[in-house]
Coordinates of C-alpha atoms in Angstrom, one line a residue:
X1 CA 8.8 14.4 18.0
X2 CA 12.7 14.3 19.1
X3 CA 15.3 16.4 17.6
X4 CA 18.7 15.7 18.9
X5 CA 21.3 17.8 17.6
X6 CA 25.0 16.3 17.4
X7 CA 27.1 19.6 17.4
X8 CA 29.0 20.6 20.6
X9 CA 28.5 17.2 22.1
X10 CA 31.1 14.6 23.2
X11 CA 30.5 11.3 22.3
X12 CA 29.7 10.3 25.7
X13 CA 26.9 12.9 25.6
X14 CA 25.2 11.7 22.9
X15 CA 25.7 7.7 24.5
X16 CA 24.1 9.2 27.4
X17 CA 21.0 10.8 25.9
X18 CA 20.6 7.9 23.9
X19 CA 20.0 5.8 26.8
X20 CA 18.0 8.2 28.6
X21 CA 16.0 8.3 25.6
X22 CA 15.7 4.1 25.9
X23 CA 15.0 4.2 29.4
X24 CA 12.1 6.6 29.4
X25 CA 10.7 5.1 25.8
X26 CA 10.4 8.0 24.4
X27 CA 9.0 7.7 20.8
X28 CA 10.9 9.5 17.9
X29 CA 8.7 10.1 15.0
X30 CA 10.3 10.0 11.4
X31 CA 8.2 12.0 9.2
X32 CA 4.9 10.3 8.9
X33 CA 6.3 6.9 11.0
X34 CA 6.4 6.8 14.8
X35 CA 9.4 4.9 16.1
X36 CA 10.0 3.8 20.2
X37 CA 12.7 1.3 21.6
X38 CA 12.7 -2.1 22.0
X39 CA 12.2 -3.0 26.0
X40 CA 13.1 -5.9 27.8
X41 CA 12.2 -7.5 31.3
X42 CA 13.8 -10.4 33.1
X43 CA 11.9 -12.8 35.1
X44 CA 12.7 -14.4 38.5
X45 CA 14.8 -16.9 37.2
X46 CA 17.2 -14.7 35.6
X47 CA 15.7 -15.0 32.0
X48 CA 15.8 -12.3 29.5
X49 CA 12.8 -11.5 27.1
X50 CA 12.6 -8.7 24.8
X51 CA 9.2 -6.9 23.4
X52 CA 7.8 -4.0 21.5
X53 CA 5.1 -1.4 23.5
X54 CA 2.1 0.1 21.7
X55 CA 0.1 2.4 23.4
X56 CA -3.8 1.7 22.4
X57 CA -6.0 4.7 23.2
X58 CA -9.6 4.7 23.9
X59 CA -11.0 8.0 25.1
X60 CA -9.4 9.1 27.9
X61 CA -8.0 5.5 28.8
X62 CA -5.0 4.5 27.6
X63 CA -3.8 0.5 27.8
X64 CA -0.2 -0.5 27.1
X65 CA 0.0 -3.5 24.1
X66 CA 2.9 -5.9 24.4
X67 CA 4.0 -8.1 21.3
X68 CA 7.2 -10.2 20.7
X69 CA 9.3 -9.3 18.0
X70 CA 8.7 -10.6 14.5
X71 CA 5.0 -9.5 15.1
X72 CA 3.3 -7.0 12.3
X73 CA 0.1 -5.8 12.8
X74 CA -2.8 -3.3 11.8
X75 CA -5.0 -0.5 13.9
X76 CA -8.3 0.7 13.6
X77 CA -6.7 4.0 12.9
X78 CA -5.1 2.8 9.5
X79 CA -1.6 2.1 11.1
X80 CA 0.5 -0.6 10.4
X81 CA 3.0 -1.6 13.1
X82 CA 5.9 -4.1 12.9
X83 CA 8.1 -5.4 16.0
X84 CA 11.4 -6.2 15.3
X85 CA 15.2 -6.7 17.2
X86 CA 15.4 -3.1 17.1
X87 CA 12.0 -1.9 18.6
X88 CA 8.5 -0.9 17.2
X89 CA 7.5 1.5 13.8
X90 CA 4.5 2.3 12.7
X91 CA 3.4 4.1 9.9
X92 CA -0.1 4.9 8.3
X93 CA -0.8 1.9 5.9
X94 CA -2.9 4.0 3.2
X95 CA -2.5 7.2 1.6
X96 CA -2.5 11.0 3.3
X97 CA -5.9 12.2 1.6
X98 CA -4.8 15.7 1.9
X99 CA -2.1 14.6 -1.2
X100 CA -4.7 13.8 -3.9
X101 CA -5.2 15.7 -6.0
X102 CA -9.1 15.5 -7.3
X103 CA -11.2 17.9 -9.3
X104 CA -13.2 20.6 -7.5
X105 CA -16.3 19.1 -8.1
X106 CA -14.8 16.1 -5.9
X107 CA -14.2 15.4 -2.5
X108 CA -12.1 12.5 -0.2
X109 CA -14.5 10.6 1.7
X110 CA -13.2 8.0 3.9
X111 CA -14.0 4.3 3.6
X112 CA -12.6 2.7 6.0
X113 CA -8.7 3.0 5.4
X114 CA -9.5 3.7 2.0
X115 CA -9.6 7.4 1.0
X116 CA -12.4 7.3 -1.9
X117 CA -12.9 10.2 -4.6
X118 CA -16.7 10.9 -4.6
X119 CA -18.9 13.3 -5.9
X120 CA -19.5 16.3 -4.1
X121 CA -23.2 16.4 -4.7
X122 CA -23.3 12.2 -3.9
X123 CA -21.3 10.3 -1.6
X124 CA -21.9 7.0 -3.4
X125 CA -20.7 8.4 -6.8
X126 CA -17.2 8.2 -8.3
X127 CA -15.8 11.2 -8.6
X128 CA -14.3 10.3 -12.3
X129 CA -16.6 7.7 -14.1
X130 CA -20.0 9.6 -12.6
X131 CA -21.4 5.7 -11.7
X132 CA -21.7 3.9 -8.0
X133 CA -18.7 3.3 -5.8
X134 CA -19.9 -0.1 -5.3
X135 CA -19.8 -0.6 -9.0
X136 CA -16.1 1.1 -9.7
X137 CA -15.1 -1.4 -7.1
X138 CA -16.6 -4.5 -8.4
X139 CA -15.1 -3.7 -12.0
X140 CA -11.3 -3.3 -10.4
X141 CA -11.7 -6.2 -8.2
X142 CA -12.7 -7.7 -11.9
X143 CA -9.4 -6.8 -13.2
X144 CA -7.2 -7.5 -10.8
X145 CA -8.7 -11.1 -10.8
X146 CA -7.7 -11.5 -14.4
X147 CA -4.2 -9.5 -13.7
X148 CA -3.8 -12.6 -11.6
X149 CA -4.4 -15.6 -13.3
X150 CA -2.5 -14.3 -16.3
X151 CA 0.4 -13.6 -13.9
X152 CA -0.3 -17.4 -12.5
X153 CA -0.1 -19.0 -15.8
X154 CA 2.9 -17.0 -16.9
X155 CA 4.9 -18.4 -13.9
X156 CA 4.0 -21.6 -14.6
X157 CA 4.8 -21.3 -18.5
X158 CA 8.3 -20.2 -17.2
X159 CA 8.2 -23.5 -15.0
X160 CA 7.7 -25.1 -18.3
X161 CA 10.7 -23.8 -20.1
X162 CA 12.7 -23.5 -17.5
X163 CA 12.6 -27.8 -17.5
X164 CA 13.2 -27.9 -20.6
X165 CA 9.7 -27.6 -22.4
X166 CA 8.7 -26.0 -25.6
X167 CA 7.1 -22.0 -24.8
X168 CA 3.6 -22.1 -25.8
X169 CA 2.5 -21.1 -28.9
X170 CA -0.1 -17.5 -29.2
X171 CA -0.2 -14.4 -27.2
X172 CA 1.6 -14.4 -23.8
X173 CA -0.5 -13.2 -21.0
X174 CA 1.5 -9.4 -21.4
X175 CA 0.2 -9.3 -24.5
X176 CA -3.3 -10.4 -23.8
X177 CA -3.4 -7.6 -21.3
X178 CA -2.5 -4.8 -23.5
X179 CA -4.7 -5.9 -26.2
X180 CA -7.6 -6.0 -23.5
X181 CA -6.4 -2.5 -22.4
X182 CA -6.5 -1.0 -26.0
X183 CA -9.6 -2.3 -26.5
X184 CA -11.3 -0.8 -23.6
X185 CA -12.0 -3.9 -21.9
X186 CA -9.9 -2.9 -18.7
X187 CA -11.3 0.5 -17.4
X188 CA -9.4 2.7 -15.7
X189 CA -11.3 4.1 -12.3
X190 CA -9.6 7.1 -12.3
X191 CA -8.8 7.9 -15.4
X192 CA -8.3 12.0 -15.1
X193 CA -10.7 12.6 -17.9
X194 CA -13.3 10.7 -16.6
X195 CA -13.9 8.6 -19.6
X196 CA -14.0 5.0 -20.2
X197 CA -11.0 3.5 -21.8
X198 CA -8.2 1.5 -21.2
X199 CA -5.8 0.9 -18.3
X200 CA -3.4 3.5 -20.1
X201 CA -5.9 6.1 -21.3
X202 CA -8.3 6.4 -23.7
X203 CA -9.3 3.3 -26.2
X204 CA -7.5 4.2 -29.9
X205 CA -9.6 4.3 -33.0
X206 CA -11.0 0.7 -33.8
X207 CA -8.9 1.4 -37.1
X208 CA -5.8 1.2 -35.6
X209 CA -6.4 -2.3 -33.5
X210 CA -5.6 -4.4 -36.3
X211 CA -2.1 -3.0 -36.9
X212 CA -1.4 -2.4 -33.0
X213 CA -2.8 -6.4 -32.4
X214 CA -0.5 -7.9 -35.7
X215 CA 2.9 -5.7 -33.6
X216 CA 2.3 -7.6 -30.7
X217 CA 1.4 -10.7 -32.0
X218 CA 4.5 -10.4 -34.0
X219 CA 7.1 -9.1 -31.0

């Protein structure tokens, strides 16, 4: 990590140990984001070409990775780097584990990039809805499938107004998904209390659907 402090330097100072700091590539880390220098190299004919270095690690080895700007990519250590006209950054792509906050009777096991709340007695059981991992996972892939095709056929019943068509009678796809939330059909993972319900807590009373359904239908 670099610290450059600007008090009781000249501005030719700090010109200076900024391209010292370019020349040597020495990589500036900004909180949880690693930051180094865009580097260039001309060839025998005089041509000038610009690139981004990533170190790649592997044991004691280390191997230099050179990309061309406008390049993204993603490491086996759950870092996502991006190459642009100013240099490389690259910052963890999921979550700092140590920020969750999970019950005691819970623990972060790593899947991949994916920090997972499991049981502390069962690696394979969610910490918050007691069933399989696998299964959680299946039901939210479940829901973000319908979260998409209602978000696909309310952009295309925008198209349809927008040209001039009539809006299309019945619920609108927000609607649909609230009414499927307050009626339990979407469960929430990781709903604190550990209970089946909807996206947004708890299913209400089956008393007050009707009234809650009619205020929609009506908005």
């Amino acid at each position: 990590m670099v610290y450059i402090h600007s008090y009781n330097k000249t501005p030719s100072m700090m010109l200076l140990l900024f391209i010292t700091l370019s020349i040597f590539g020495v990589t500036q880390t900004h909180g949880q984001c690693e930051f180094s220098p865009l580097k260039t190299e001309i060839s025998a004919f005089g041509t000038r070409r610009s690139y981004c270095e990533h170190l790649v690690k592997d044991g004691m080895s280390v191997a230099k990775l050179r990309v061309l700007p406008d390049t993204t990519f993603k490491t086996l250590d759950c870092h996502t780097c991006t190459c642009n006209q100013y240099g490389m950054r690259c910052c963890p792509s999921n979550r700092d584990p140590r920020s969750l906050q999970i019950p005691r009777h819970c623990r972060i096991v790593m899947d991949g990039c994916t920090p997972t709340p499991v049981r502390k007695s069962d690696n394979k059981t969610d910490c918050y809805t007691a069933k399989p991992v696998q299964v959680v996972r299946q039901n939210r892939q479940r829901i973000n499938n319908v979260l998409t095709t209602l978000d696909r056929v309310q952009r295309m019943q925008r198209q349809q107004v927008a040209r001039g068509g009539e809006a299309p009678e019945g619920p609108t796809p927000d609607q649909v998904i609230m009414m499927m939330a307050l009626s339990g059909a979407l469960e929430n993972p990781y709903n604190p209390l550990g209970t089946a319900g909807g996206m947004y807590g708890p299913p209400f009373e089956n008393s007050m659907m009707p009234f809650l359904m009619l205020g929609m239908m009506g908005s």
